[in-house]
């Protein structure tokens, strides 16, 4: 039964990729300026994390810009059905320095788009070594090869987590902690500037620390080796290809999954916490365009949605998108969390001039449609073991969860693709 389900998910992914490929060329031609498509023609891009959420969309946009795309992922948290058609698929781990050396030796890579990561701020406290090996050491292995092979531009997808404890679910449930966030704004100034690239990063969880450490290493590498880079800091991204079963992060996915399973949506406190929720198509195209925009090089950009919503407003919008207006809410005691956390995007608008973002209602409808057709077949991403269990939120504990010296990583598996499939 499991094999049949996996094959079904893979088939659905192939059909969806084919449909997107047929419709994509016209849409992408309108999305990307002619000068950028010309600059992309004949270039080779290595996209890491290409079976994951944001990475799969970036790979698709790079392909549609006219690049040859090498899609790399270890499938520890991604799904083969996410990988777009028309790219060269490689399964492998960015921590494998010899594999990376082989890839760079066999291909003249112009641009690296580095999106491979285990992205869960809260869980990173309990898998610290796994977090740093994956999100920092793996990134450095990739950077080493990029430097030696004279890559033109290294595009790094960082996170809003560098600004502080914004989406750290574990610390929200820890009564002995206090949170601080660089640039967080009082609720009265929701319409103010929000977090800007000039706010000094103050990461408080290992995930944010790893992301910011690699940002700094990119600056150091550029100064010594003259290799250009671009850093993007997305926030609260949602949409197709997202694993809605991930209980460690992302309130949009959590709410959709709860409604699909007939469980009340869980809201902590009064629900007046303010966030901006970014649809994937307002984020991934900008990342793909990065190396093609000369003014973007060696800069840091916040990227995502502008309009803030309360969690209460989000729950109402998701209920309506799922066709269950007035859906039940499970009100839980307030957690420790930043009340208002939104980013400012003046800089990315000035440099990239992106089209107006999709409305929350439209983005949620697209997300729900995809979830009903494909996303519901995805598998939960959980860990066989963690490195430290003390202070883990009760909802994250399982009877079979173990504490081990070496974290065994995610339990998610590939969904039906042949092991040696090289071309999609």
XYZ file of C-alpha atoms in Angstrom, residues 118-406:
289
model
C 16.665 22.084 7.691
C 14.477 25.081 8.446
C 12.824 24.909 11.838
C 13.860 27.554 14.356
C 12.263 25.897 17.363
C 13.464 22.370 16.750
C 17.020 23.569 16.184
C 17.487 23.921 19.964
C 17.163 20.139 20.279
C 19.213 19.150 17.203
C 22.030 21.667 17.542
C 24.794 19.557 16.017
C 22.536 18.399 13.177
C 21.520 22.020 12.596
C 25.074 23.343 12.388
C 26.339 20.427 10.290
C 23.492 20.815 7.826
C 22.909 24.563 7.769
C 26.435 25.861 8.309
C 29.069 23.201 7.566
C 27.168 21.996 4.490
C 26.915 25.581 3.282
C 30.650 26.085 3.728
C 31.420 22.929 1.707
C 29.340 24.389 -1.111
C 31.015 27.783 -0.813
C 34.477 26.204 -0.980
C 33.669 24.670 -4.349
C 32.085 27.878 -5.624
C 35.228 29.819 -4.737
C 37.611 27.307 -6.323
C 35.574 27.041 -9.521
C 35.117 30.822 -9.875
C 31.320 30.841 -9.703
C 29.960 34.202 -10.859
C 27.393 34.618 -8.073
C 26.359 32.705 -4.955
C 22.696 33.255 -4.021
C 21.876 32.365 -0.421
C 18.408 32.061 1.010
C 18.730 33.102 4.635
C 15.796 33.768 6.978
C 13.935 36.340 9.018
C 15.212 34.274 11.973
C 18.445 36.278 11.871
C 16.494 39.169 13.420
C 15.584 37.207 16.547
C 12.917 34.954 18.023
C 9.984 35.492 15.683
C 8.785 32.005 14.741
C 10.522 29.957 17.449
C 7.677 27.690 18.565
C 9.684 25.936 21.262
C 10.615 29.145 23.056
C 7.064 30.431 22.836
C 6.171 27.561 25.150
C 9.074 28.022 27.560
C 7.955 30.200 30.494
C 11.533 30.735 31.665
C 12.651 32.583 28.530
C 12.354 36.146 27.392
C 12.439 37.029 23.723
C 14.144 39.880 21.962
C 13.977 40.771 18.300
C 15.999 43.408 16.538
C 13.613 45.774 14.876
C 10.393 44.267 16.261
C 7.752 46.970 16.481
C 5.066 47.738 19.048
C 1.547 46.978 17.856
C 0.671 50.647 17.481
C 3.172 50.933 14.640
C 2.044 48.037 12.486
C 1.894 50.382 9.514
C 5.456 51.543 10.175
C 8.643 50.438 8.472
C 8.932 46.951 9.952
C 12.203 45.035 10.008
C 14.727 46.524 7.596
C 18.059 45.249 6.332
C 19.676 47.926 8.501
C 18.365 46.361 11.710
C 21.256 44.564 13.387
C 20.697 40.791 13.367
C 20.174 39.241 16.821
C 19.541 35.537 16.212
C 18.510 33.643 19.338
C 18.029 30.096 18.071
C 20.656 27.799 16.495
C 18.899 27.933 13.116
C 19.066 31.735 12.953
C 22.639 31.685 14.257
C 23.698 29.287 11.484
C 22.006 31.404 8.831
C 23.621 34.621 10.021
C 27.031 32.975 10.428
C 26.968 31.948 6.783
C 25.827 35.409 5.734
C 28.951 36.764 7.410
C 31.104 34.122 5.725
C 29.803 35.220 2.328
C 30.930 38.773 3.080
C 34.348 37.442 4.113
C 34.654 35.300 0.980
C 33.699 38.191 -1.262
C 36.305 40.452 0.326
C 39.117 37.911 -0.149
C 38.133 36.019 -3.304
C 36.003 38.642 -5.086
C 33.090 36.232 -5.574
C 29.748 37.988 -5.736
C 26.849 36.936 -3.536
C 23.247 37.884 -2.808
C 21.398 37.179 0.442
C 17.607 36.927 0.602
C 15.718 36.845 3.895
C 12.184 35.510 3.209
C 9.525 35.221 5.882
C 6.362 33.167 6.491
C 6.307 31.766 2.958
C 3.431 29.465 2.007
C 2.053 27.823 -1.132
C 2.230 24.715 -3.342
C 5.042 22.212 -2.651
C 4.962 23.035 1.058
C 4.710 20.094 3.427
C 1.497 20.932 5.277
C 2.163 18.141 7.780
C 5.172 19.880 9.320
C 4.181 20.507 12.935
C 7.390 22.351 13.822
C 6.669 25.510 11.820
C 4.375 27.509 9.539
C 0.943 28.413 10.816
C -0.632 28.369 7.321
C 0.220 24.708 6.825
C -0.776 23.829 10.374
C -4.223 25.413 9.960
C -4.869 23.753 6.578
C -3.839 20.380 7.955
C -6.027 20.798 11.046
C -9.121 21.600 8.971
C -8.430 18.745 6.561
C -8.301 16.349 9.521
C -11.389 17.773 11.233
C -9.449 19.263 14.132
C -10.112 22.803 15.437
C -7.516 25.397 14.469
C -5.258 26.133 17.429
C -4.778 29.795 18.332
C -2.657 30.861 21.288
C -3.733 33.902 23.260
C -6.071 36.473 21.735
C -4.973 35.820 18.142
C -3.962 39.427 17.607
C -0.335 38.568 16.826
C 0.612 40.298 13.572
C 2.526 38.700 10.713
C 2.779 39.056 6.938
C 2.284 35.837 4.955
C 4.217 35.545 1.695
C 2.907 33.530 -1.248
C 5.669 31.525 -2.920
C 5.283 33.203 -6.328
C 6.037 36.568 -4.724
C 9.346 35.219 -3.398
C 10.861 32.552 -5.664
C 10.972 34.607 -8.920
C 12.906 37.376 -7.190
C 15.454 34.867 -5.870
C 15.863 33.343 -9.349
C 16.435 36.779 -10.865
C 19.116 37.670 -8.330
C 22.359 37.165 -10.294
C 20.820 38.755 -13.393
C 20.289 42.123 -11.670
C 23.707 43.831 -11.351
C 22.619 46.181 -8.545
C 21.604 43.190 -6.407
C 25.071 41.742 -6.120
C 26.732 41.787 -2.702
C 23.535 42.999 -1.061
C 21.031 41.662 1.476
C 17.284 41.786 0.802
C 14.171 41.125 2.815
C 11.648 39.483 0.492
C 7.983 38.666 1.020
C 4.553 40.129 1.605
C 3.911 43.652 2.874
C 0.368 43.560 4.215
C 0.143 42.411 7.841
C -2.622 40.173 9.173
C -3.516 38.988 12.632
C -3.599 35.266 13.309
C -7.360 35.621 13.779
C -7.679 37.114 10.285
C -5.533 34.343 8.870
C -7.692 31.632 10.453
C -10.821 33.203 8.966
C -9.237 33.419 5.502
C -8.058 29.791 5.609
C -11.494 28.607 6.732
C -13.073 30.391 3.783
C -10.465 29.002 1.349
C -11.242 25.507 2.639
C -14.992 26.119 2.264
C -15.712 25.979 5.991
C -16.426 29.551 7.087
C -16.715 29.944 10.845
C -14.601 26.843 11.490
C -13.992 25.898 15.127
C -11.096 27.482 17.023
C -9.246 25.884 19.935
C -8.156 28.819 22.120
C -5.040 28.025 24.094
C -3.207 30.128 26.719
C -0.955 32.839 25.323
C 2.611 31.892 24.433
C 5.767 33.920 24.668
C 6.064 35.498 21.228
C 6.767 38.752 19.484
C 3.465 40.559 18.937
C 4.338 42.258 15.655
C 6.961 40.979 13.227
C 6.793 42.227 9.657
C 9.547 43.025 7.193
C 10.115 46.130 5.152
C 10.642 45.578 1.414
C 11.541 49.027 0.115
C 15.008 47.857 -0.892
C 13.935 44.778 -2.887
C 11.212 46.830 -4.623
C 13.696 49.500 -5.643
C 16.194 47.028 -7.102
C 13.948 44.315 -8.560
C 10.696 46.182 -9.217
C 8.579 43.042 -8.733
C 4.889 42.934 -9.714
C 2.248 43.532 -7.013
C 1.974 40.571 -4.630
C -0.877 38.100 -4.779
C -3.647 38.718 -2.249
C -3.832 36.437 0.775
C -7.219 35.085 -0.341
C -5.943 34.195 -3.820
C -2.739 32.678 -2.457
C -4.633 30.535 0.015
C -7.023 29.315 -2.680
C -4.096 28.215 -4.849
C -2.480 26.530 -1.846
C -5.645 24.670 -0.880
C -6.237 23.522 -4.480
C -2.719 22.097 -4.623
C -3.074 20.485 -1.192
C -6.259 18.712 -2.196
C -4.742 17.397 -5.423
C -1.194 16.548 -4.361
C -0.085 17.892 -0.982
C -2.380 15.633 1.037
C -0.237 12.671 -0.052
C 2.932 14.112 1.462
C 4.329 12.546 4.619
C 4.974 14.119 8.031
C 8.510 15.343 8.611
C 9.609 14.092 12.009
C 12.857 12.918 13.528
C 13.765 9.398 14.585
C 15.820 10.934 17.384
C 16.961 14.269 18.748
C 20.136 15.255 20.563
C 18.471 16.871 23.583
C 14.919 16.230 24.817
C 14.875 18.541 27.834
C 12.361 21.427 27.462
C 10.906 20.092 24.210
C 7.255 21.155 23.805
C 4.952 18.286 24.836
C 3.243 18.306 21.427
C 6.564 17.425 19.799
C 7.259 14.392 21.988
C 6.372 10.869 20.833
C 6.596 7.564 22.685
C 9.174 6.336 20.160
C 11.273 9.537 20.101
C 14.790 8.883 21.351
C 17.621 11.046 22.632
C 20.877 10.080 20.931
C 24.356 11.525 20.620
C 23.995 11.626 16.840
